[in-house]
PDB file of C-alpha atoms in Angstrom:
ATOM      1  CA  GLY Z  11      10.201 -15.628 -18.091  1.00  0.00           C
ATOM      2  CA  ALA Z  12       7.436 -16.856 -15.805  1.00  0.00           C
ATOM      3  CA  GLY Z  13       4.172 -14.981 -15.832  1.00  0.00           C
ATOM      4  CA  VAL Z  14       1.771 -14.288 -12.997  1.00  0.00           C
ATOM      5  CA  SER Z  15       0.775 -17.490 -11.251  1.00  0.00           C
ATOM      6  CA  GLN Z  16      -2.204 -18.181  -9.031  1.00  0.00           C
ATOM      7  CA  SER Z  17      -3.151 -21.051  -6.787  1.00  0.00           C
ATOM      8  CA  PRO Z  18      -5.246 -23.020  -6.480  1.00  0.00           C
ATOM      9  CA  SER Z  19      -6.685 -23.069  -9.981  1.00  0.00           C
ATOM     10  CA  ASN Z  20      -9.993 -24.317  -8.609  1.00  0.00           C
ATOM     11  CA  LYS Z  21     -11.437 -24.166  -5.118  1.00  0.00           C
ATOM     12  CA  VAL Z  22     -14.721 -25.641  -3.965  1.00  0.00           C
ATOM     13  CA  THR Z  23     -15.795 -24.769  -0.458  1.00  0.00           C
ATOM     14  CA  GLU Z  24     -18.849 -24.851   1.737  1.00  0.00           C
ATOM     15  CA  LYS Z  25     -20.777 -21.778   2.701  1.00  0.00           C
ATOM     16  CA  GLY Z  26     -19.387 -20.262   5.876  1.00  0.00           C
ATOM     17  CA  LYS Z  27     -15.827 -21.518   5.425  1.00  0.00           C
ATOM     18  CA  ASP Z  28     -12.805 -19.256   4.989  1.00  0.00           C
ATOM     19  CA  VAL Z  29     -10.657 -19.454   1.848  1.00  0.00           C
ATOM     20  CA  GLU Z  30      -7.245 -18.137   0.861  1.00  0.00           C
ATOM     21  CA  LEU Z  31      -6.233 -17.446  -2.716  1.00  0.00           C
ATOM     22  CA  ARG Z  32      -2.615 -16.894  -3.649  1.00  0.00           C
ATOM     23  CA  CYS Z  33      -0.960 -14.767  -6.303  1.00  0.00           C
ATOM     24  CA  ASP Z  34       2.696 -14.753  -7.360  1.00  0.00           C
ATOM     25  CA  PRO Z  35       3.356 -11.676  -9.503  1.00  0.00           C
ATOM     26  CA  ILE Z  36       6.045 -11.304 -12.144  1.00  0.00           C
ATOM     27  CA  SER Z  37       9.411 -10.722 -10.503  1.00  0.00           C
ATOM     28  CA  GLY Z  38      10.199  -7.028 -10.243  1.00  0.00           C
ATOM     29  CA  HIS Z  39       6.601  -5.872 -10.655  1.00  0.00           C
ATOM     30  CA  THR Z  40       5.767  -3.519  -7.819  1.00  0.00           C
ATOM     31  CA  ALA Z  41       2.059  -3.136  -8.590  1.00  0.00           C
ATOM     32  CA  LEU Z  42      -0.398  -5.953  -7.890  1.00  0.00           C
ATOM     33  CA  TYR Z  43      -4.139  -6.026  -8.465  1.00  0.00           C
ATOM     34  CA  TRP Z  44      -6.994  -8.346  -7.580  1.00  0.00           C
ATOM     35  CA  TYR Z  45     -10.135  -8.498  -9.698  1.00  0.00           C
ATOM     36  CA  ARG Z  46     -13.245 -10.666  -9.593  1.00  0.00           C
ATOM     37  CA  GLN Z  47     -15.210 -11.976 -12.556  1.00  0.00           C
ATOM     38  CA  SER Z  48     -18.672 -13.214 -11.733  1.00  0.00           C
ATOM     39  CA  LEU Z  49     -20.836 -15.121 -14.207  1.00  0.00           C
ATOM     40  CA  GLY Z  50     -22.123 -12.731 -16.857  1.00  0.00           C
ATOM     41  CA  GLN Z  51     -20.321  -9.776 -15.303  1.00  0.00           C
ATOM     42  CA  GLY Z  52     -17.232  -7.874 -16.285  1.00  0.00           C
ATOM     43  CA  LEU Z  53     -14.110  -7.772 -14.208  1.00  0.00           C
ATOM     44  CA  GLU Z  54     -14.641  -6.019 -10.897  1.00  0.00           C
ATOM     45  CA  PHE Z  55     -11.704  -4.325  -9.171  1.00  0.00           C
ATOM     46  CA  LEU Z  56     -11.100  -5.484  -5.619  1.00  0.00           C
ATOM     47  CA  ILE Z  57      -7.779  -4.189  -4.282  1.00  0.00           C
ATOM     48  CA  TYR Z  58      -4.502  -2.672  -5.522  1.00  0.00           C
ATOM     49  CA  PHE Z  59      -1.024  -2.731  -3.984  1.00  0.00           C
ATOM     50  CA  GLN Z  60       1.768  -0.405  -5.101  1.00  0.00           C
ATOM     51  CA  GLY Z  61       5.157  -0.820  -3.475  1.00  0.00           C
ATOM     52  CA  ASN Z  62       5.141   0.180   0.168  1.00  0.00           C
ATOM     53  CA  SER Z  63       2.142   2.484  -0.153  1.00  0.00           C
ATOM     54  CA  ALA Z  64      -1.106   1.781   1.653  1.00  0.00           C
ATOM     55  CA  PRO Z  65      -3.244  -0.475  -0.546  1.00  0.00           C
ATOM     56  CA  ASP Z  66      -6.307   0.843  -2.350  1.00  0.00           C
ATOM     57  CA  LYS Z  67      -9.072  -1.275  -0.846  1.00  0.00           C
ATOM     58  CA  SER Z  68     -11.937   0.679  -2.350  1.00  0.00           C
ATOM     59  CA  GLY Z  69     -13.198  -2.261  -4.407  1.00  0.00           C
ATOM     60  CA  LEU Z  70     -13.563  -4.815  -1.622  1.00  0.00           C
ATOM     61  CA  PRO Z  71     -17.286  -5.705  -1.458  1.00  0.00           C
ATOM     62  CA  SER Z  72     -17.460  -6.344   2.285  1.00  0.00           C
ATOM     63  CA  ASP Z  73     -15.324  -6.662   5.399  1.00  0.00           C
ATOM     64  CA  ARG Z  74     -15.237 -10.415   4.842  1.00  0.00           C
ATOM     65  CA  PHE Z  75     -12.666  -9.735   2.124  1.00  0.00           C
ATOM     66  CA  SER Z  76      -9.074  -8.851   2.920  1.00  0.00           C
ATOM     67  CA  ALA Z  77      -5.725  -9.096   1.214  1.00  0.00           C
ATOM     68  CA  GLU Z  78      -2.114  -8.754   2.108  1.00  0.00           C
ATOM     69  CA  ARG Z  79       1.111  -8.626   0.227  1.00  0.00           C
ATOM     70  CA  THR Z  80       4.171  -9.876   2.016  1.00  0.00           C
ATOM     71  CA  GLY Z  81       7.633  -8.625   1.187  1.00  0.00           C
ATOM     72  CA  GLY Z  82       6.335  -6.737  -1.787  1.00  0.00           C
ATOM     73  CA  SER Z  83       5.832  -9.944  -3.724  1.00  0.00           C
ATOM     74  CA  VAL Z  84       3.313 -12.723  -3.044  1.00  0.00           C
ATOM     75  CA  SER Z  85      -0.233 -11.697  -2.226  1.00  0.00           C
ATOM     76  CA  THR Z  86      -3.017 -13.591  -0.488  1.00  0.00           C
ATOM     77  CA  LEU Z  87      -6.697 -12.755  -0.831  1.00  0.00           C
ATOM     78  CA  THR Z  88      -8.746 -14.053   2.080  1.00  0.00           C
ATOM     79  CA  ILE Z  89     -12.504 -14.429   2.090  1.00  0.00           C
ATOM     80  CA  GLN Z  90     -14.029 -15.170   5.468  1.00  0.00           C
ATOM     81  CA  ARG Z  91     -17.380 -16.870   6.023  1.00  0.00           C
ATOM     82  CA  THR Z  92     -17.861 -17.434   2.300  1.00  0.00           C
ATOM     83  CA  GLN Z  93     -21.282 -16.924   0.750  1.00  0.00           C
ATOM     84  CA  GLN Z  94     -22.682 -18.369  -2.470  1.00  0.00           C
ATOM     85  CA  GLU Z  95     -22.499 -14.958  -4.129  1.00  0.00           C
ATOM     86  CA  ASP Z  96     -18.708 -15.062  -3.652  1.00  0.00           C
ATOM     87  CA  SER Z  97     -18.542 -17.743  -6.356  1.00  0.00           C
ATOM     88  CA  ALA Z  98     -16.497 -16.248  -9.197  1.00  0.00           C
ATOM     89  CA  VAL Z  99     -13.147 -16.322 -10.940  1.00  0.00           C
ATOM     90  CA  TYR Z 100     -10.601 -14.299  -8.988  1.00  0.00           C
ATOM     91  CA  LEU Z 101      -7.902 -12.774 -11.173  1.00  0.00           C
ATOM     92  CA  CYS Z 102      -4.596 -11.330 -10.116  1.00  0.00           C
ATOM     93  CA  ALA Z 103      -2.516  -8.985 -12.254  1.00  0.00           C
ATOM     94  CA  SER Z 104       0.809  -7.234 -11.861  1.00  0.00           C
ATOM     95  CA  SER Z 105       2.592  -4.389 -13.599  1.00  0.00           C
ATOM     96  CA  LEU Z 106       5.798  -2.421 -13.448  1.00  0.00           C
ATOM     97  CA  ALA Z 107       5.425   0.783 -11.490  1.00  0.00           C
ATOM     98  CA  GLY Z 108       4.090   3.533 -13.691  1.00  0.00           C
ATOM     99  CA  GLN Z 109       3.498   1.240 -16.653  1.00  0.00           C
ATOM    100  CA  ASP Z 110       0.175   0.756 -18.388  1.00  0.00           C
ATOM    101  CA  GLU Z 111       0.164  -2.916 -19.123  1.00  0.00           C
ATOM    102  CA  GLN Z 112      -1.173  -5.268 -16.515  1.00  0.00           C
ATOM    103  CA  PHE Z 113      -0.229  -8.918 -16.872  1.00  0.00           C
ATOM    104  CA  PHE Z 114      -2.914 -11.297 -15.707  1.00  0.00           C
ATOM    105  CA  GLY Z 115      -2.711 -14.670 -14.049  1.00  0.00           C
ATOM    106  CA  PRO Z 116      -4.852 -17.658 -15.025  1.00  0.00           C
ATOM    107  CA  GLY Z 117      -7.308 -17.048 -12.214  1.00  0.00           C
ATOM    108  CA  THR Z 118      -8.758 -19.094  -9.380  1.00  0.00           C
ATOM    109  CA  ARG Z 119     -12.278 -20.393  -9.879  1.00  0.00           C
ATOM    110  CA  LEU Z 120     -14.046 -20.316  -6.520  1.00  0.00           C
ATOM    111  CA  THR Z 121     -17.263 -22.244  -6.042  1.00  0.00           C
ATOM    112  CA  VAL Z 122     -19.178 -21.850  -2.787  1.00  0.00           C
ATOM    113  CA  LEU Z 123     -21.743 -24.592  -2.233  1.00  0.00           C
TER     114      LEU Z 123
ATOM    115  CA  ALA X  29     -17.995   7.289 -10.690  1.00  0.00           C
ATOM    116  CA  GLN X  30     -16.454   5.928 -13.857  1.00  0.00           C
ATOM    117  CA  ARG X  31     -18.280   3.327 -15.882  1.00  0.00           C
ATOM    118  CA  VAL X  32     -17.620   1.335 -19.045  1.00  0.00           C
ATOM    119  CA  THR X  33     -20.469   0.039 -21.168  1.00  0.00           C
ATOM    120  CA  GLN X  34     -20.202  -2.647 -23.807  1.00  0.00           C
ATOM    121  CA  PRO X  35     -23.744  -2.991 -25.138  1.00  0.00           C
ATOM    122  CA  GLU X  36     -23.289  -6.238 -27.054  1.00  0.00           C
ATOM    123  CA  LYS X  37     -22.754  -9.511 -25.212  1.00  0.00           C
ATOM    124  CA  LEU X  38     -22.252 -11.390 -28.462  1.00  0.00           C
ATOM    125  CA  LEU X  39     -21.221 -10.266 -31.916  1.00  0.00           C
ATOM    126  CA  SER X  40     -21.254 -12.847 -34.676  1.00  0.00           C
ATOM    127  CA  VAL X  41     -19.791 -12.094 -38.114  1.00  0.00           C
ATOM    128  CA  PHE X  42     -18.522 -14.040 -41.087  1.00  0.00           C
ATOM    129  CA  LYS X  43     -14.863 -14.264 -41.990  1.00  0.00           C
ATOM    130  CA  GLY X  44     -13.815 -11.263 -44.045  1.00  0.00           C
ATOM    131  CA  ALA X  45     -16.596  -9.030 -42.758  1.00  0.00           C
ATOM    132  CA  PRO X  46     -15.859  -5.774 -40.919  1.00  0.00           C
ATOM    133  CA  VAL X  47     -16.040  -5.797 -37.148  1.00  0.00           C
ATOM    134  CA  GLU X  48     -16.877  -3.038 -34.690  1.00  0.00           C
ATOM    135  CA  LEU X  49     -17.016  -3.743 -30.974  1.00  0.00           C
ATOM    136  CA  LYS X  50     -18.664  -0.875 -29.157  1.00  0.00           C
ATOM    137  CA  CYS X  51     -17.420   0.714 -25.963  1.00  0.00           C
ATOM    138  CA  ASN X  52     -18.750   3.800 -24.221  1.00  0.00           C
ATOM    139  CA  TYR X  53     -17.455   5.258 -21.011  1.00  0.00           C
ATOM    140  CA  SER X  54     -18.519   7.795 -18.448  1.00  0.00           C
ATOM    141  CA  TYR X  55     -15.852   9.917 -16.822  1.00  0.00           C
ATOM    142  CA  SER X  56     -15.585  13.659 -16.597  1.00  0.00           C
ATOM    143  CA  GLY X  57     -11.804  13.912 -16.797  1.00  0.00           C
ATOM    144  CA  SER X  58      -9.204  12.647 -19.239  1.00  0.00           C
ATOM    145  CA  PRO X  59      -9.351   8.862 -19.254  1.00  0.00           C
ATOM    146  CA  GLU X  60      -6.937   6.246 -20.435  1.00  0.00           C
ATOM    147  CA  LEU X  61      -8.677   3.569 -22.490  1.00  0.00           C
ATOM    148  CA  PHE X  62      -7.624   0.017 -23.223  1.00  0.00           C
ATOM    149  CA  TRP X  63      -8.877  -3.071 -24.991  1.00  0.00           C
ATOM    150  CA  TYR X  64      -8.069  -6.441 -23.438  1.00  0.00           C
ATOM    151  CA  VAL X  65      -8.695  -9.795 -25.132  1.00  0.00           C
ATOM    152  CA  GLN X  66      -9.110 -13.313 -23.815  1.00  0.00           C
ATOM    153  CA  TYR X  67      -8.770 -16.162 -26.307  1.00  0.00           C
ATOM    154  CA  SER X  68     -10.191 -19.569 -25.458  1.00  0.00           C
ATOM    155  CA  ARG X  69      -8.266 -21.177 -22.588  1.00  0.00           C
ATOM    156  CA  GLN X  70      -5.771 -18.318 -22.460  1.00  0.00           C
ATOM    157  CA  ARG X  71      -5.153 -15.471 -20.065  1.00  0.00           C
ATOM    158  CA  LEU X  72      -6.539 -12.023 -20.363  1.00  0.00           C
ATOM    159  CA  GLN X  73      -4.027  -9.893 -22.259  1.00  0.00           C
ATOM    160  CA  LEU X  74      -3.665  -6.336 -23.450  1.00  0.00           C
ATOM    161  CA  LEU X  75      -4.636  -5.793 -27.086  1.00  0.00           C
ATOM    162  CA  LEU X  76      -4.153  -2.061 -27.441  1.00  0.00           C
ATOM    163  CA  ARG X  77      -4.235   1.255 -25.589  1.00  0.00           C
ATOM    164  CA  HIS X  78      -5.453   4.580 -26.888  1.00  0.00           C
ATOM    165  CA  ILE X  79      -2.307   6.542 -26.114  1.00  0.00           C
ATOM    166  CA  SER X  80      -0.271   4.327 -28.434  1.00  0.00           C
ATOM    167  CA  ARG X  81      -2.540   4.903 -31.429  1.00  0.00           C
ATOM    168  CA  GLU X  82      -1.271   1.629 -32.813  1.00  0.00           C
ATOM    169  CA  SER X  83      -2.807  -1.172 -34.821  1.00  0.00           C
ATOM    170  CA  ILE X  84      -2.488  -4.631 -33.321  1.00  0.00           C
ATOM    171  CA  LYS X  85      -3.526  -7.735 -35.302  1.00  0.00           C
ATOM    172  CA  GLY X  86      -5.340  -5.377 -37.655  1.00  0.00           C
ATOM    173  CA  PHE X  87      -7.437  -3.858 -34.877  1.00  0.00           C
ATOM    174  CA  THR X  88      -7.638  -0.127 -34.235  1.00  0.00           C
ATOM    175  CA  ALA X  89      -9.550   2.001 -31.752  1.00  0.00           C
ATOM    176  CA  ASP X  90      -9.978   5.744 -31.674  1.00  0.00           C
ATOM    177  CA  LEU X  91     -10.881   7.677 -28.574  1.00  0.00           C
ATOM    178  CA  ASN X  92     -13.808  10.004 -29.281  1.00  0.00           C
ATOM    179  CA  LYS X  93     -14.129  12.315 -26.297  1.00  0.00           C
ATOM    180  CA  GLY X  94     -17.209  14.033 -27.715  1.00  0.00           C
ATOM    181  CA  GLU X  95     -19.100  10.757 -27.886  1.00  0.00           C
ATOM    182  CA  THR X  96     -17.190   9.222 -24.948  1.00  0.00           C
ATOM    183  CA  SER X  97     -16.516   6.157 -27.050  1.00  0.00           C
ATOM    184  CA  PHE X  98     -13.587   3.876 -27.782  1.00  0.00           C
ATOM    185  CA  HIS X  99     -14.913   1.418 -30.341  1.00  0.00           C
ATOM    186  CA  LEU X 100     -12.667  -1.399 -31.560  1.00  0.00           C
ATOM    187  CA  LYS X 101     -12.587  -1.954 -35.306  1.00  0.00           C
ATOM    188  CA  LYS X 102     -11.138  -4.332 -37.823  1.00  0.00           C
ATOM    189  CA  PRO X 103     -11.878  -4.157 -41.556  1.00  0.00           C
ATOM    190  CA  PHE X 104     -11.695  -7.904 -42.257  1.00  0.00           C
ATOM    191  CA  ALA X 105     -12.382 -10.369 -39.456  1.00  0.00           C
ATOM    192  CA  GLN X 106     -10.436 -13.634 -39.213  1.00  0.00           C
ATOM    193  CA  GLU X 107     -11.497 -16.837 -37.475  1.00  0.00           C
ATOM    194  CA  GLU X 108      -8.604 -16.489 -35.042  1.00  0.00           C
ATOM    195  CA  ASP X 109     -10.114 -13.205 -33.835  1.00  0.00           C
ATOM    196  CA  SER X 110     -12.854 -15.149 -32.063  1.00  0.00           C
ATOM    197  CA  ALA X 111     -12.449 -14.291 -28.393  1.00  0.00           C
ATOM    198  CA  MET X 112     -13.835 -12.295 -25.494  1.00  0.00           C
ATOM    199  CA  TYR X 113     -13.039  -8.586 -25.710  1.00  0.00           C
ATOM    200  CA  TYR X 114     -13.073  -6.197 -22.761  1.00  0.00           C
ATOM    201  CA  CYS X 115     -12.895  -2.446 -22.876  1.00  0.00           C
ATOM    202  CA  ALA X 116     -11.256  -0.866 -19.821  1.00  0.00           C
ATOM    203  CA  LEU X 117     -10.817   2.604 -18.382  1.00  0.00           C
ATOM    204  CA  ARG X 118      -8.204   3.944 -16.028  1.00  0.00           C
ATOM    205  CA  THR X 119      -8.511   7.240 -14.209  1.00  0.00           C
ATOM    206  CA  GLY X 120      -6.483   8.551 -11.294  1.00  0.00           C
ATOM    207  CA  ARG X 121      -5.811   5.246  -9.597  1.00  0.00           C
ATOM    208  CA  ARG X 122      -3.921   2.560 -11.439  1.00  0.00           C
ATOM    209  CA  ALA X 123      -6.590  -0.143 -11.308  1.00  0.00           C
ATOM    210  CA  LEU X 124      -8.855  -0.615 -14.292  1.00  0.00           C
ATOM    211  CA  THR X 125     -12.608  -0.359 -14.633  1.00  0.00           C
ATOM    212  CA  PHE X 126     -13.762  -2.994 -17.097  1.00  0.00           C
ATOM    213  CA  GLY X 127     -16.854  -3.351 -19.211  1.00  0.00           C
ATOM    214  CA  SER X 128     -18.849  -6.568 -19.135  1.00  0.00           C
ATOM    215  CA  GLY X 129     -17.214  -7.824 -22.313  1.00  0.00           C
ATOM    216  CA  THR X 130     -18.301  -8.763 -25.830  1.00  0.00           C
ATOM    217  CA  ARG X 131     -17.842 -12.238 -27.242  1.00  0.00           C
ATOM    218  CA  LEU X 132     -16.770 -12.046 -30.883  1.00  0.00           C
ATOM    219  CA  GLN X 133     -17.588 -15.089 -32.955  1.00  0.00           C
ATOM    220  CA  VAL X 134     -16.124 -15.191 -36.459  1.00  0.00           C
ATOM    221  CA  GLN X 135     -17.736 -17.849 -38.570  1.00  0.00           C
ATOM    222  CA  PRO X 136     -16.026 -19.461 -41.569  1.00  0.00           C
TER     223      PRO X 136
END
């Protein structure tokens, strides 16, 4: 079946602009995660959605970052007033509730000029 | 706060040599440990988890709570093992805390 998909695959934007990154999880997966991978860094947790529970936003680096998940499926990560330090690969993952394995998408490479 | 440390950014070995990718963690409770792998131009994927105590593609990893380590080992490296390897820790919440990764380069 189809895996986790993300769009766009690449996004170049100017400093100060807002961007939206999309994630389509595997059908039936109730858990969805966003991570960020900056150059030379490991993967940094951003936000986690589980079913209808309130999301765990503890990893969001600033209030310029927000995410929503509509209908328990597709998720959008929004970065407002982008800064150059926001340049990174943004990864989405999903998993079945209560299961260990997270399945990752291909990522969106964001470049802020 | 939990932390995962992978001290080596790059590990280069020859084909057939033993491999050990180091991972240390800091967490006071009972963690769940994982190794994820990313081959060139592929997605990040789960390699193995400590609770399964399994061997995948010849790799094994043992959780050592005394040393807070979860090193990944393989007795004989293959060229196709060349990839980026990430150690990850999960505590109460479901999201993972990743190390910075080690690039394994297996030379012919």
